[in-house]
CSV table of C-alpha atoms and ligand atoms in Angstrom, one decimal:
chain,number,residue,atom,x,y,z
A,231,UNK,CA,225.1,72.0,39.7
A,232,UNK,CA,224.2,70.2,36.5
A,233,UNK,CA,227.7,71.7,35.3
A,234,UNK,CA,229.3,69.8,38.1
A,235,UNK,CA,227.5,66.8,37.3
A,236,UNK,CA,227.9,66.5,33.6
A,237,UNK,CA,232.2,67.5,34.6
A,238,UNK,CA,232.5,65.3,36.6
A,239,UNK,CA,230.6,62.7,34.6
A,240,UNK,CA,233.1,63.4,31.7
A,241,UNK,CA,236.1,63.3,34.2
A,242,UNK,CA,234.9,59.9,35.4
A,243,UNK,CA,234.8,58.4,31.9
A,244,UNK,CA,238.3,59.7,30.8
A,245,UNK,CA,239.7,57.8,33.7
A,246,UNK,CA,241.9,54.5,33.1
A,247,UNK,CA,240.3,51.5,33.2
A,248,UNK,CA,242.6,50.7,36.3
A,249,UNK,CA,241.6,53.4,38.2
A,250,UNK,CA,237.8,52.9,38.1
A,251,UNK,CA,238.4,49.2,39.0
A,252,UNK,CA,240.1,50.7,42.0
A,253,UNK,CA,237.2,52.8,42.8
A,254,UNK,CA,235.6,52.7,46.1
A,255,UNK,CA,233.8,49.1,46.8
A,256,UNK,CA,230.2,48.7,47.2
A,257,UNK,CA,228.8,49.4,50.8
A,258,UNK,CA,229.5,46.7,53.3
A,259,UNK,CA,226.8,45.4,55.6
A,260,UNK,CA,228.7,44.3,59.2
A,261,UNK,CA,226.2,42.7,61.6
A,262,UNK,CA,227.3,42.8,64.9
A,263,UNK,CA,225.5,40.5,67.5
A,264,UNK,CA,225.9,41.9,71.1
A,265,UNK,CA,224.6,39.9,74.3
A,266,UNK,CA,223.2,42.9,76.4
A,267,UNK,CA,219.8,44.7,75.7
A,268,UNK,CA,219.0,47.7,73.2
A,269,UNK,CA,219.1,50.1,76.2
A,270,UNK,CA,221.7,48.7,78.1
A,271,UNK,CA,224.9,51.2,77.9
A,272,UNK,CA,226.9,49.2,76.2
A,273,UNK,CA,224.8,48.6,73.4
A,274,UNK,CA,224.0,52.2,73.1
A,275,UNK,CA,227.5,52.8,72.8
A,276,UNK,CA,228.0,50.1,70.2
A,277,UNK,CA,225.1,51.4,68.4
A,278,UNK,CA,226.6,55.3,68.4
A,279,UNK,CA,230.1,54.0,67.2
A,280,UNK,CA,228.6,52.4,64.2
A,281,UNK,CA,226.6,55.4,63.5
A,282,UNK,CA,230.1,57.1,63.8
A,283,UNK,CA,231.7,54.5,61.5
A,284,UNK,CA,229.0,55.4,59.2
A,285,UNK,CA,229.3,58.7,58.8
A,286,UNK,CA,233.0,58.6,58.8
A,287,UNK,CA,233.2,56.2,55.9
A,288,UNK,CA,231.1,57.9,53.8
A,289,UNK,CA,228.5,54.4,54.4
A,290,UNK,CA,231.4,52.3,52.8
A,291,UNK,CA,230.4,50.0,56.2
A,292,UNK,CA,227.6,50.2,57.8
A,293,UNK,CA,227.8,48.5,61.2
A,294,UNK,CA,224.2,46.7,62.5
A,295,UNK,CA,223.5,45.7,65.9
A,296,UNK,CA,222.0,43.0,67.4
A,297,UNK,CA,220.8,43.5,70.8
A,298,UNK,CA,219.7,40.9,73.1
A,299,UNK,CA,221.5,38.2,72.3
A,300,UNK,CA,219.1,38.2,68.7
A,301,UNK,CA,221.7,37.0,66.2
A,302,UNK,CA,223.8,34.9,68.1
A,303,UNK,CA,223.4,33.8,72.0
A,304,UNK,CA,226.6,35.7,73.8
A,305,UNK,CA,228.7,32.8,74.5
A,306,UNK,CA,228.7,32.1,70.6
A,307,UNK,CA,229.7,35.3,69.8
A,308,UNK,CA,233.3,35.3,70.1
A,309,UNK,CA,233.6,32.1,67.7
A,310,UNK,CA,230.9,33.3,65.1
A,311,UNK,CA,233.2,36.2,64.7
A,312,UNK,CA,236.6,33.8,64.6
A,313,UNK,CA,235.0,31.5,61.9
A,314,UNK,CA,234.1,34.7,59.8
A,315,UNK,CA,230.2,33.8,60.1
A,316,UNK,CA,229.8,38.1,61.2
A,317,UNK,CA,232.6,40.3,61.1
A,318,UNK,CA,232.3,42.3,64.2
A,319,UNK,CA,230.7,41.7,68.0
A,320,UNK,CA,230.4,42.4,71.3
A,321,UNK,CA,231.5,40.2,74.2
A,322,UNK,CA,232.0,40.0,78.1
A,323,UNK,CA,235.7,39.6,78.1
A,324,UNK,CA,235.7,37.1,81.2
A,325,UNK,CA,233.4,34.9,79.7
A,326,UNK,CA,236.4,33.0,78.1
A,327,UNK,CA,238.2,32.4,81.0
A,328,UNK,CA,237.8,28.5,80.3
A,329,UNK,CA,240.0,29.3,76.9
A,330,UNK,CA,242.9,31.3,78.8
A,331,UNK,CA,243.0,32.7,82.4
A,332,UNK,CA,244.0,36.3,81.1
A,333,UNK,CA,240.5,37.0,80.1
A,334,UNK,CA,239.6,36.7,83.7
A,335,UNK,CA,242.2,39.3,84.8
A,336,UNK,CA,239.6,42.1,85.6
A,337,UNK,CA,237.4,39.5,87.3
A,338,UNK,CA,239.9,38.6,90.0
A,339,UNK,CA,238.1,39.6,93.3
A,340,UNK,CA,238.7,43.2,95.3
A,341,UNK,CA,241.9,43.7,92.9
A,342,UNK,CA,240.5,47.3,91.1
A,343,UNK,CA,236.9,47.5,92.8
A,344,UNK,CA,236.7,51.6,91.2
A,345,UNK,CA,236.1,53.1,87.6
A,346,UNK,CA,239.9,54.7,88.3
A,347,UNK,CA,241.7,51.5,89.2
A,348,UNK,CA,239.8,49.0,86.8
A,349,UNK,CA,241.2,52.0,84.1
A,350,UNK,CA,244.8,51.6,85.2
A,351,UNK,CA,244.4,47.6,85.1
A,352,UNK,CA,243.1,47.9,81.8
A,353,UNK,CA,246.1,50.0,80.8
A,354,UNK,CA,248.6,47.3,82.1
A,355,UNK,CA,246.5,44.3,80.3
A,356,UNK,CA,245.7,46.0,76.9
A,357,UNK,CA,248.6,44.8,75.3
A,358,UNK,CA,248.7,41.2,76.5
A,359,UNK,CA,244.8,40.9,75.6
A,360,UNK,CA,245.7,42.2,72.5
A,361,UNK,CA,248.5,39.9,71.3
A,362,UNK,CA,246.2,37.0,72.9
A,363,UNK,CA,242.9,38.4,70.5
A,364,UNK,CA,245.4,38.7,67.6
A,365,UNK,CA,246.8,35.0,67.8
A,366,UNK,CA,243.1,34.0,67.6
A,367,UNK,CA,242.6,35.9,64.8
A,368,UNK,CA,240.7,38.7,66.5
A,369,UNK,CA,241.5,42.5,66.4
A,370,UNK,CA,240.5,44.3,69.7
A,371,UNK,CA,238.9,47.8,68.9
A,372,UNK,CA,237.7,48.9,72.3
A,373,UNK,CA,236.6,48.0,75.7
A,374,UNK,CA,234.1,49.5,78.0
A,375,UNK,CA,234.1,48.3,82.0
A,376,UNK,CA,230.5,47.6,84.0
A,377,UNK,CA,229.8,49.0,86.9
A,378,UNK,CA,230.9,47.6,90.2
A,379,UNK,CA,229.8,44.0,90.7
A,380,UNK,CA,227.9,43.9,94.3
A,381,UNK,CA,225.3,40.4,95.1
A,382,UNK,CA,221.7,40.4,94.9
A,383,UNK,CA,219.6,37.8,96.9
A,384,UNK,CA,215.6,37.1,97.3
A,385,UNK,CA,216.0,37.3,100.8
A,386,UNK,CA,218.2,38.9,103.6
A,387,UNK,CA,221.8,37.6,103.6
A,388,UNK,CA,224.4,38.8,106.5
A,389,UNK,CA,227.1,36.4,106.2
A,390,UNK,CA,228.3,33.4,104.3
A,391,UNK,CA,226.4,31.2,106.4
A,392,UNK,CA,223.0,33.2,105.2
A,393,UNK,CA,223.8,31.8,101.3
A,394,UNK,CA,224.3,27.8,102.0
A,395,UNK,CA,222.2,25.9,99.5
A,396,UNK,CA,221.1,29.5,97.2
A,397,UNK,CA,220.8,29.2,93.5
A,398,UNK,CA,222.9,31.3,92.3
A,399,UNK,CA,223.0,32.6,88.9
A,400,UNK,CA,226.6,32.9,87.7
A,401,UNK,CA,228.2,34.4,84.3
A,402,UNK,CA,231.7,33.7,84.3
A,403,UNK,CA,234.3,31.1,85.7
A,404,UNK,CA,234.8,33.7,88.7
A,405,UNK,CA,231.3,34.2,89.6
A,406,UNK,CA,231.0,30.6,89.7
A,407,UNK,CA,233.7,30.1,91.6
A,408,UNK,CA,232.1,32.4,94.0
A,409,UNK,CA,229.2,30.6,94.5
A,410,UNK,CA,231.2,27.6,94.9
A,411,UNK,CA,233.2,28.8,97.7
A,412,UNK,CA,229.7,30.5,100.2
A,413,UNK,CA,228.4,27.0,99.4
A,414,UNK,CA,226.0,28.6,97.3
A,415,UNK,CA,224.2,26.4,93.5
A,416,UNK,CA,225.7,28.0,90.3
A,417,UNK,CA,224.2,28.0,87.1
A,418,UNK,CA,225.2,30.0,83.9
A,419,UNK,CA,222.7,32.2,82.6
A,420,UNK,CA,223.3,35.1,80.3
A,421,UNK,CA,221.9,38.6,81.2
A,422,UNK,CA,219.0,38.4,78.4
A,423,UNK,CA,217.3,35.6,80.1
A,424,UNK,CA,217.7,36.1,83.8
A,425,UNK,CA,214.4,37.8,84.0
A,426,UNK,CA,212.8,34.3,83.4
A,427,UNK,CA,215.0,32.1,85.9
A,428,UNK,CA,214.2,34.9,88.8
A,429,UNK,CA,211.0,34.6,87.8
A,430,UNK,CA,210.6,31.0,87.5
A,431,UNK,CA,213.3,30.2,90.4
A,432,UNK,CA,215.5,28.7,88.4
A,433,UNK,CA,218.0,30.9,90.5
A,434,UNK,CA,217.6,33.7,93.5
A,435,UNK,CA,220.5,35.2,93.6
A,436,UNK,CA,223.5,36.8,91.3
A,437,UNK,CA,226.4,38.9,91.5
A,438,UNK,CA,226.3,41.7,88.9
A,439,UNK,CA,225.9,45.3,88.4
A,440,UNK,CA,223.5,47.5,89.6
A,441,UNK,CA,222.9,48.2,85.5
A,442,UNK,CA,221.8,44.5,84.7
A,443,UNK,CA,219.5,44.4,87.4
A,444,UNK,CA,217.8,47.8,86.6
A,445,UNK,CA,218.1,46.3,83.0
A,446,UNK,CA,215.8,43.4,83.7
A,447,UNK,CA,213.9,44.7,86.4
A,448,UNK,CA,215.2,42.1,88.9
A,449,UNK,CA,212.9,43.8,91.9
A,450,UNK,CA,209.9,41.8,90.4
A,451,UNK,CA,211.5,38.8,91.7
A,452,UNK,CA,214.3,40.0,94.1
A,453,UNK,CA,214.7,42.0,97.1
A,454,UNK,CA,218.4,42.7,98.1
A,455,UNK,CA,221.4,44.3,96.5
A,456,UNK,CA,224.6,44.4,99.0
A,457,UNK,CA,226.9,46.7,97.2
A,458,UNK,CA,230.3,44.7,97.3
A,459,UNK,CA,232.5,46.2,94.5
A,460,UNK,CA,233.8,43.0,94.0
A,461,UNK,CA,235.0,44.3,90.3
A,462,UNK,CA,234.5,45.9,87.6
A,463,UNK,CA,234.3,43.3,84.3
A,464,UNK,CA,234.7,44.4,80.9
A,465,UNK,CA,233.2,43.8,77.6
A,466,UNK,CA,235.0,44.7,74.3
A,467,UNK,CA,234.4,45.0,70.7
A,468,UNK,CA,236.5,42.8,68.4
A,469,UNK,CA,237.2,42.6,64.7
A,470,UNK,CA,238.0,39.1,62.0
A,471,UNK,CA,241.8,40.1,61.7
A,472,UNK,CA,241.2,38.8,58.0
A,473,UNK,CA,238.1,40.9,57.4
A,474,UNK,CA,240.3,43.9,59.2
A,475,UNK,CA,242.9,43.6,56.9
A,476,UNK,CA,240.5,43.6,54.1
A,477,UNK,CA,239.9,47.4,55.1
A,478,UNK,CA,240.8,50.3,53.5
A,479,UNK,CA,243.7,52.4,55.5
A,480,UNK,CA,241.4,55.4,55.4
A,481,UNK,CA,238.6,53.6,56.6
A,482,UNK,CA,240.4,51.6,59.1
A,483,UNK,CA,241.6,55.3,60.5
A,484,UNK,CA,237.9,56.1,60.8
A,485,UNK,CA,237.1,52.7,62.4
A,486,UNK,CA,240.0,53.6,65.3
A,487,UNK,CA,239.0,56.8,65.9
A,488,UNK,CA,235.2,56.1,66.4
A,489,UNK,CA,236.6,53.1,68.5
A,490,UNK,CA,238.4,55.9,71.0
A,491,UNK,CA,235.3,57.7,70.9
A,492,UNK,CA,232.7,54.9,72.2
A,493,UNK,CA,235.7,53.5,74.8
A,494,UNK,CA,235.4,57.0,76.3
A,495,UNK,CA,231.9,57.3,76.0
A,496,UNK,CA,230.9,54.2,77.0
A,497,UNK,CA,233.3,54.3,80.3
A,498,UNK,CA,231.3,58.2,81.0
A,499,UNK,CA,227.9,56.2,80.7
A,500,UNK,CA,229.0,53.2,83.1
A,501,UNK,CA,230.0,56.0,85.6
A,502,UNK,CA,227.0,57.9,85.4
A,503,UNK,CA,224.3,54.8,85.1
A,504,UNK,CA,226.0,53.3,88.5
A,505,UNK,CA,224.3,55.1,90.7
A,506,UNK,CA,220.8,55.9,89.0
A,507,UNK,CA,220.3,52.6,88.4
A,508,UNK,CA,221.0,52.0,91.9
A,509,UNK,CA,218.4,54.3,92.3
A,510,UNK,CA,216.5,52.4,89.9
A,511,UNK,CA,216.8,49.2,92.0
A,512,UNK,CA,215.4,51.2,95.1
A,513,UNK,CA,213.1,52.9,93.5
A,514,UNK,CA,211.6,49.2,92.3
A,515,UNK,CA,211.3,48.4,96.0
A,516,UNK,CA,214.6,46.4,96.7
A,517,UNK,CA,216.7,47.2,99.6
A,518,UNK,CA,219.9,48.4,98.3
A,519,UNK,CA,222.7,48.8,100.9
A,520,UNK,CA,226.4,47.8,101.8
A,521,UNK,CA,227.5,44.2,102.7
A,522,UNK,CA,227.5,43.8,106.6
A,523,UNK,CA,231.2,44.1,108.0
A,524,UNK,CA,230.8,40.4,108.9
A,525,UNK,CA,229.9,39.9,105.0
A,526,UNK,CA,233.0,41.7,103.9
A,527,UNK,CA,235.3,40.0,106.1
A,528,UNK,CA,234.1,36.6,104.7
A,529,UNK,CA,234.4,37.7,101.1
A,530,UNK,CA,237.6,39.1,101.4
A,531,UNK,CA,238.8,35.8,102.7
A,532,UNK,CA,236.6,34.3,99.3
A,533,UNK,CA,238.7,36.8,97.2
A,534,UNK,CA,242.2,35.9,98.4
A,535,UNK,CA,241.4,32.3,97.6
A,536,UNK,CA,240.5,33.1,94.1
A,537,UNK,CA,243.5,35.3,93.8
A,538,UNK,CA,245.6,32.8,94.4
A,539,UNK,CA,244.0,30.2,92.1
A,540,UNK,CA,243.9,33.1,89.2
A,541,UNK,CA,247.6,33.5,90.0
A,542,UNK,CA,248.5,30.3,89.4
A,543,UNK,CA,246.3,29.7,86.7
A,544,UNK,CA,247.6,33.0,84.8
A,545,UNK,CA,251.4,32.3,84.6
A,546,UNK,CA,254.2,34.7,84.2
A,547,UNK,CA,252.4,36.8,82.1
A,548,UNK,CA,249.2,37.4,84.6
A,549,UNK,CA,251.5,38.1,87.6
A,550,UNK,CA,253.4,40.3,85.1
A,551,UNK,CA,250.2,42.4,84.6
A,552,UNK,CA,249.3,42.6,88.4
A,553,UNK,CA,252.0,43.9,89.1
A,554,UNK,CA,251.9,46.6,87.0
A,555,UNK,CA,248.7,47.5,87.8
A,556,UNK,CA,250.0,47.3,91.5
A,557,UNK,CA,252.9,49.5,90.5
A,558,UNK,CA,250.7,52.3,88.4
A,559,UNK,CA,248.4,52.6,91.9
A,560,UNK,CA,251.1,52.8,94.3
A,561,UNK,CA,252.5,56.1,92.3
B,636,LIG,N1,226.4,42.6,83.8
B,636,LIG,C1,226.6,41.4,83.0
B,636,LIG,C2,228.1,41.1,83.2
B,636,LIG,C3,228.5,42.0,84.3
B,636,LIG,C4,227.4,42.9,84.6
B,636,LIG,O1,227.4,43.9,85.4
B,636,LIG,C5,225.8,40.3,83.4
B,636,LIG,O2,225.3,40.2,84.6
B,636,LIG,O3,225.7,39.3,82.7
């Protein structure tokens, strides 16, 4: 051992002046602010890909994440990673609609309402998403769907009629829309703090995921989830294209491969968490059951409408992607 040592010690000071300048850097620290909670799926998955990016780098970058919304509050995210104030995050890819309507393409209502279609509409938007990330300067590494999106309410709804004049917490330009069309109140509220507004009534109803609810124990202020399957929305994890190209090829090999590893990961653990925390949701007390046929009827009509706006707001290159998606299903 000491052999080793003191060889390799005298190996390392015949080198070239060059070459020990081109020696490995110093560790680099990444924060990574993410909006959901620590034990929410898709932080543990962000939190076992930089343990993977870790290890593979040898702790030339050591990724840390900020749950919660701790560093910065999710809707800052995506710029505090575009004006190079962290290098890496987390983000709910429809919460930039307002910027472009393609972020909104796996929000468009009862289009890929399974873990199976929302895959093969991911396939078709990949590329697009990433040529739109890239000409903002942001490298896509991987993307992980929620689980079906499906209406909770304080009291019993059984039709459109039932949600006139509801506060409605919304978290996207799609979920507000929603609420604007039942004649229901929007108001954006990211998922760290909607324990607070139920609780407070700053809002009494939301569409979401049976995982954000069991997240932040909704059933201490609501009573009803009416699973909908709306959609599935995705978050992704994103890259400064400078800092990325500031990475070593061999690193950057380790930083893709752990990236295929959490997408598949994190897509097993939004399968499996669907139903327990449905479960969950029951088990809290809340009534957990499909929308009435009535209800379905009404929504569908909801969802055409909003297809038809997303369409038209989306161009060429959104219909370009429906389709397809369309196509892959039909095969
Ligand atoms: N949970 C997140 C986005 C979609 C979901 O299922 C939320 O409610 O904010």
């Amino acid at each position: 051992m000491t052999k080793l040592k003191y060889t390799l010690k005298a190996a390392v000071a015949a080198l070239p002046m060059t070459a020990v300048l081109a020696a490995p850097a110093a560790a680099e620290k990444w924060d990574m602010p993410v909006a959901y909670s620590a034990s929410n799926f898709h932080t543990v998955t962000a939190t076992e890909f930089a343990k993977c990016v870790k290890t593979g780098t040898g702790g030339d970058i050591d990724i840390v994440v900020h749950p919660s919304g701790s560093l910065f509050p999710g809707a800052q995210i995506k710029r505090a990673i575009q004006t190079g104030q962290v290098p890496i995050g987390e983000r709910l890819l429809s919460g930039h609609e307002n910027e472009n309507a393609l972020f909104g393409v796996d929000s468009i209502p009862f289009l890929a309402t399974s873990f199976d279609d929302a895959a093969k509409l991911w396939d078709a938007a990949k590329q697009p998403m990433t040529d739109l990330l890239a000409s903002q300067d942001l490298t896509l590494l991987y993307s992980v769907p929620w689980p079906p999106q499906g209406l909770y309410f304080k009291n019993e709804v059984n039709s459109v009629e039932d949600m006139k004049g509801v506060k409605f917490r919304s978290y996207s330009n799609a979920t507000s829309r929603i609420a604007e069309l039942t004649g229901m109140l929007p108001v954006t509220i990211e998922a760290a703090e909607i324990s607070q507004a139920f609780a407070t009534g700053v809002a009494d109803s939301m569409i979401s995921s049976g995982a954000t609810g069991y997240d932040r124990k909704v059933w201490e202020s609501l009573n009803y989830f009416y699973e909908v399957d709306a959609w599935l929305p995705r978050n992704y994890i994103m890259v400064n294209s400078g800092v990325w190209d500031g990475v070593s090829e061999e690193s950057k090999n380790v930083i893709k491969g752990c990236a295929e590893l959490a997408e598949y990961a994190g897509t097993w653990r939004a399968k499996e968490y669907t139903q327990f925390t449905l479960q969950g949701l029951r088990d809290g007390g809340m009534t957990v059951a499909p929308a009435s046929e009535k209800m379905k009827g009404e929504l569908q009509e909801i969802g055409e409408t909003m297809t038809n706006e997303w369409l038209e707001n989306a161009g060429d290159e959104g219909k370009a992607i429906v389709d397809q998606f369309k196509k892959s299903t039909s095969n």
